[in-house]
Amino acid sequence: MLEATLSMISTGTKDTMSQTDQSDATVLSIGLHPSEVDYSNYPQLDEATLTARIDAGEAALRAAGFDLVACRLPSDPDAAEEALRTRLEGRTFRVAMIGAGVRMAAEHTLLFERLVNLLIEQAPGIRLCFNTSPETTIDALRRWVAPIDN
């Protein structure tokens, strides 16, 4: 289970897990993996659509000069905490963006608490920001960090 979970967080966009970048503009984007979302709560959305929106948002962030490390998590709090802990190892992040799918769904309250507490414990001084959709992530990040000059 843990191996599959760790594999899950690096799927989707470019895998940055093996890269180490200590830049002030390195940001961690945390959210549920699209396969973990209960779409019955979002009848206008499906996994393919959400995946495309997340991928487009991440591409826009990279194009804007942000050094982005994506962390798409399972919904199980234990597995998500372990996956995030692995993602944080050996890295310094200026800001972590926690997506609305984790924060705004009542069923993920425990998950959200555990992720925030782990960030505080493992990344002292990290700033947190919050989006309302994949399309508002860039605005959330710009409140706390500037992109890398190209």
mmCIF file of C-alpha atoms in Angstrom:
data_model
loop_
_atom_site.group_PDB
_atom_site.id
_atom_site.type_symbol
_atom_site.label_atom_id
_atom_site.label_comp_id
_atom_site.label_asym_id
_atom_site.label_seq_id
_atom_site.Cartn_x
_atom_site.Cartn_y
_atom_site.Cartn_z
ATOM 1 C CA MET A 1 0.000 0.000 0.000
ATOM 2 C CA LEU A 2 2.716 2.490 0.986
ATOM 3 C CA GLU A 3 4.740 1.733 -2.149
ATOM 4 C CA ALA A 4 1.694 2.357 -4.329
ATOM 5 C CA THR A 5 0.959 5.546 -2.414
ATOM 6 C CA LEU A 6 4.489 6.880 -2.856
ATOM 7 C CA SER A 7 4.328 6.011 -6.530
ATOM 8 C CA MET A 8 1.005 7.854 -6.794
ATOM 9 C CA ILE A 9 2.407 11.190 -5.608
ATOM 10 C CA SER A 10 4.938 11.315 -8.410
ATOM 11 C CA THR A 11 2.511 10.592 -11.251
ATOM 12 C CA GLY A 12 1.036 13.242 -13.460
ATOM 13 C CA THR A 13 3.420 16.071 -14.192
ATOM 14 C CA LYS A 14 7.196 15.997 -14.335
ATOM 15 C CA ASP A 15 8.641 14.032 -11.412
ATOM 16 C CA THR A 16 10.784 16.400 -9.358
ATOM 17 C CA MET A 17 11.292 14.018 -6.456
ATOM 18 C CA SER A 18 14.946 13.331 -7.332
ATOM 19 C CA GLN A 19 15.836 16.979 -7.833
ATOM 20 C CA THR A 20 17.053 19.172 -4.993
ATOM 21 C CA ASP A 21 16.610 22.914 -5.337
ATOM 22 C CA GLN A 22 17.159 25.230 -2.404
ATOM 23 C CA SER A 23 15.804 28.278 -4.259
ATOM 24 C CA ASP A 24 13.707 30.789 -2.332
ATOM 25 C CA ALA A 25 11.031 30.336 -4.975
ATOM 26 C CA THR A 26 10.648 26.580 -4.519
ATOM 27 C CA VAL A 27 7.027 25.919 -3.714
ATOM 28 C CA LEU A 28 5.212 22.772 -2.677
ATOM 29 C CA SER A 29 1.759 22.264 -4.146
ATOM 30 C CA ILE A 30 -0.246 19.836 -2.004
ATOM 31 C CA GLY A 31 -3.560 18.355 -3.023
ATOM 32 C CA LEU A 32 -5.527 15.173 -3.331
ATOM 33 C CA HIS A 33 -4.636 12.936 -6.224
ATOM 34 C CA PRO A 34 -7.559 13.240 -8.668
ATOM 35 C CA SER A 35 -8.276 9.518 -8.268
ATOM 36 C CA GLU A 36 -8.963 10.136 -4.555
ATOM 37 C CA VAL A 37 -11.728 12.726 -4.983
ATOM 38 C CA ASP A 38 -15.361 11.817 -4.291
ATOM 39 C CA TYR A 39 -16.936 13.232 -7.447
ATOM 40 C CA SER A 40 -20.466 12.685 -6.155
ATOM 41 C CA ASN A 41 -19.915 15.965 -4.292
ATOM 42 C CA TYR A 42 -18.954 17.707 -7.559
ATOM 43 C CA PRO A 43 -21.399 16.609 -10.307
ATOM 44 C CA GLN A 44 -19.888 19.079 -12.796
ATOM 45 C CA LEU A 45 -16.438 17.485 -12.392
ATOM 46 C CA ASP A 46 -14.769 14.172 -13.189
ATOM 47 C CA GLU A 47 -11.271 12.784 -12.761
ATOM 48 C CA ALA A 48 -10.130 13.575 -16.303
ATOM 49 C CA THR A 49 -11.357 17.176 -16.093
ATOM 50 C CA LEU A 50 -9.771 17.765 -12.689
ATOM 51 C CA THR A 51 -6.494 16.200 -13.806
ATOM 52 C CA ALA A 52 -6.420 18.455 -16.868
ATOM 53 C CA ARG A 53 -7.137 21.556 -14.746
ATOM 54 C CA ILE A 54 -4.397 20.672 -12.248
ATOM 55 C CA ASP A 55 -1.888 19.915 -15.018
ATOM 56 C CA ALA A 56 -2.715 23.211 -16.772
ATOM 57 C CA GLY A 57 -2.362 25.131 -13.502
ATOM 58 C CA GLU A 58 1.004 23.541 -12.762
ATOM 59 C CA ALA A 59 2.223 24.248 -16.305
ATOM 60 C CA ALA A 60 1.194 27.903 -15.923
ATOM 61 C CA LEU A 61 3.077 28.147 -12.630
ATOM 62 C CA ARG A 62 6.238 26.720 -14.169
ATOM 63 C CA ALA A 63 5.863 29.008 -17.204
ATOM 64 C CA ALA A 64 5.565 31.958 -14.806
ATOM 65 C CA GLY A 65 8.930 31.015 -13.282
ATOM 66 C CA PHE A 66 7.913 29.118 -10.160
ATOM 67 C CA ASP A 67 9.983 26.102 -9.154
ATOM 68 C CA LEU A 68 7.059 23.846 -8.331
ATOM 69 C CA VAL A 69 7.106 20.487 -6.602
ATOM 70 C CA ALA A 70 3.726 18.772 -6.908
ATOM 71 C CA CYS A 71 2.485 16.495 -4.148
ATOM 72 C CA ARG A 72 -0.736 14.692 -5.071
ATOM 73 C CA LEU A 73 -1.824 12.735 -2.039
ATOM 74 C CA PRO A 74 -4.106 9.852 -1.148
ATOM 75 C CA SER A 75 -7.112 10.667 1.030
ATOM 76 C CA ASP A 76 -6.068 8.304 3.838
ATOM 77 C CA PRO A 77 -4.456 10.537 6.519
ATOM 78 C CA ASP A 78 -1.767 7.985 7.475
ATOM 79 C CA ALA A 79 -0.725 7.355 3.880
ATOM 80 C CA ALA A 80 -0.899 11.065 3.002
ATOM 81 C CA GLU A 81 1.233 12.029 5.978
ATOM 82 C CA GLU A 82 3.874 9.455 5.025
ATOM 83 C CA ALA A 83 3.850 10.604 1.397
ATOM 84 C CA LEU A 84 4.234 14.262 2.407
ATOM 85 C CA ARG A 85 7.009 13.397 4.854
ATOM 86 C CA THR A 86 8.871 11.665 2.003
ATOM 87 C CA ARG A 87 8.351 14.657 -0.296
ATOM 88 C CA LEU A 88 9.782 17.039 2.340
ATOM 89 C CA GLU A 89 12.949 15.020 2.997
ATOM 90 C CA GLY A 90 16.135 16.869 2.116
ATOM 91 C CA ARG A 91 14.365 19.918 0.716
ATOM 92 C CA THR A 92 13.689 23.483 1.683
ATOM 93 C CA PHE A 93 10.444 25.041 0.568
ATOM 94 C CA ARG A 94 9.565 28.714 0.853
ATOM 95 C CA VAL A 95 5.818 28.172 0.683
ATOM 96 C CA ALA A 96 3.333 25.314 0.636
ATOM 97 C CA MET A 97 0.004 25.670 -1.123
ATOM 98 C CA ILE A 98 -2.696 23.345 0.204
ATOM 99 C CA GLY A 99 -5.502 22.871 -2.276
ATOM 100 C CA ALA A 100 -9.180 23.459 -1.693
ATOM 101 C CA GLY A 101 -10.006 19.767 -2.135
ATOM 102 C CA VAL A 102 -8.134 19.025 1.103
ATOM 103 C CA ARG A 103 -9.222 22.105 3.054
ATOM 104 C CA MET A 104 -12.826 22.629 2.097
ATOM 105 C CA ALA A 105 -14.313 19.127 2.249
ATOM 106 C CA ALA A 106 -15.510 18.291 5.760
ATOM 107 C CA GLU A 107 -14.506 14.654 5.335
ATOM 108 C CA HIS A 108 -10.863 15.758 4.978
ATOM 109 C CA THR A 109 -10.618 17.834 8.161
ATOM 110 C CA LEU A 110 -8.343 15.312 9.897
ATOM 111 C CA LEU A 111 -6.198 15.042 6.770
ATOM 112 C CA PHE A 112 -5.874 18.837 6.584
ATOM 113 C CA GLU A 113 -4.918 19.096 10.271
ATOM 114 C CA ARG A 114 -2.289 16.400 9.939
ATOM 115 C CA LEU A 115 -0.761 17.958 6.830
ATOM 116 C CA VAL A 116 -0.555 21.410 8.433
ATOM 117 C CA ASN A 117 0.969 20.009 11.612
ATOM 118 C CA LEU A 118 3.497 17.974 9.644
ATOM 119 C CA LEU A 119 4.522 21.050 7.647
ATOM 120 C CA ILE A 120 5.002 23.038 10.865
ATOM 121 C CA GLU A 121 7.067 20.215 12.356
ATOM 122 C CA GLN A 122 9.194 19.329 9.324
ATOM 123 C CA ALA A 123 9.540 22.729 7.621
ATOM 124 C CA PRO A 124 9.825 25.414 10.319
ATOM 125 C CA GLY A 125 9.211 28.881 8.920
ATOM 126 C CA ILE A 126 7.372 27.691 5.828
ATOM 127 C CA ARG A 127 4.557 29.951 4.683
ATOM 128 C CA LEU A 128 1.182 28.481 3.837
ATOM 129 C CA CYS A 129 -1.139 29.716 1.138
ATOM 130 C CA PHE A 130 -4.493 28.521 -0.083
ATOM 131 C CA ASN A 131 -6.265 28.511 -3.419
ATOM 132 C CA THR A 132 -9.916 28.120 -4.279
ATOM 133 C CA SER A 133 -9.316 26.195 -7.534
ATOM 134 C CA PRO A 134 -6.337 25.070 -9.646
ATOM 135 C CA GLU A 135 -6.720 28.298 -11.613
ATOM 136 C CA THR A 136 -6.182 30.527 -8.535
ATOM 137 C CA THR A 137 -2.979 28.842 -7.346
ATOM 138 C CA ILE A 138 -0.726 31.394 -9.022
ATOM 139 C CA ASP A 139 -2.453 34.245 -7.165
ATOM 140 C CA ALA A 140 -2.113 32.398 -3.858
ATOM 141 C CA LEU A 141 1.609 31.816 -4.421
ATOM 142 C CA ARG A 142 2.300 35.395 -5.501
ATOM 143 C CA ARG A 143 1.054 36.583 -2.111
ATOM 144 C CA TRP A 144 4.122 34.932 -0.532
ATOM 145 C CA VAL A 145 6.851 34.324 -3.112
ATOM 146 C CA ALA A 146 8.078 35.758 -6.394
ATOM 147 C CA PRO A 147 8.920 33.535 -9.336
ATOM 148 C CA ILE A 148 12.539 32.866 -10.294
ATOM 149 C CA ASP A 149 13.881 35.375 -12.795
ATOM 150 C CA ASN A 150 14.568 33.605 -16.078
#
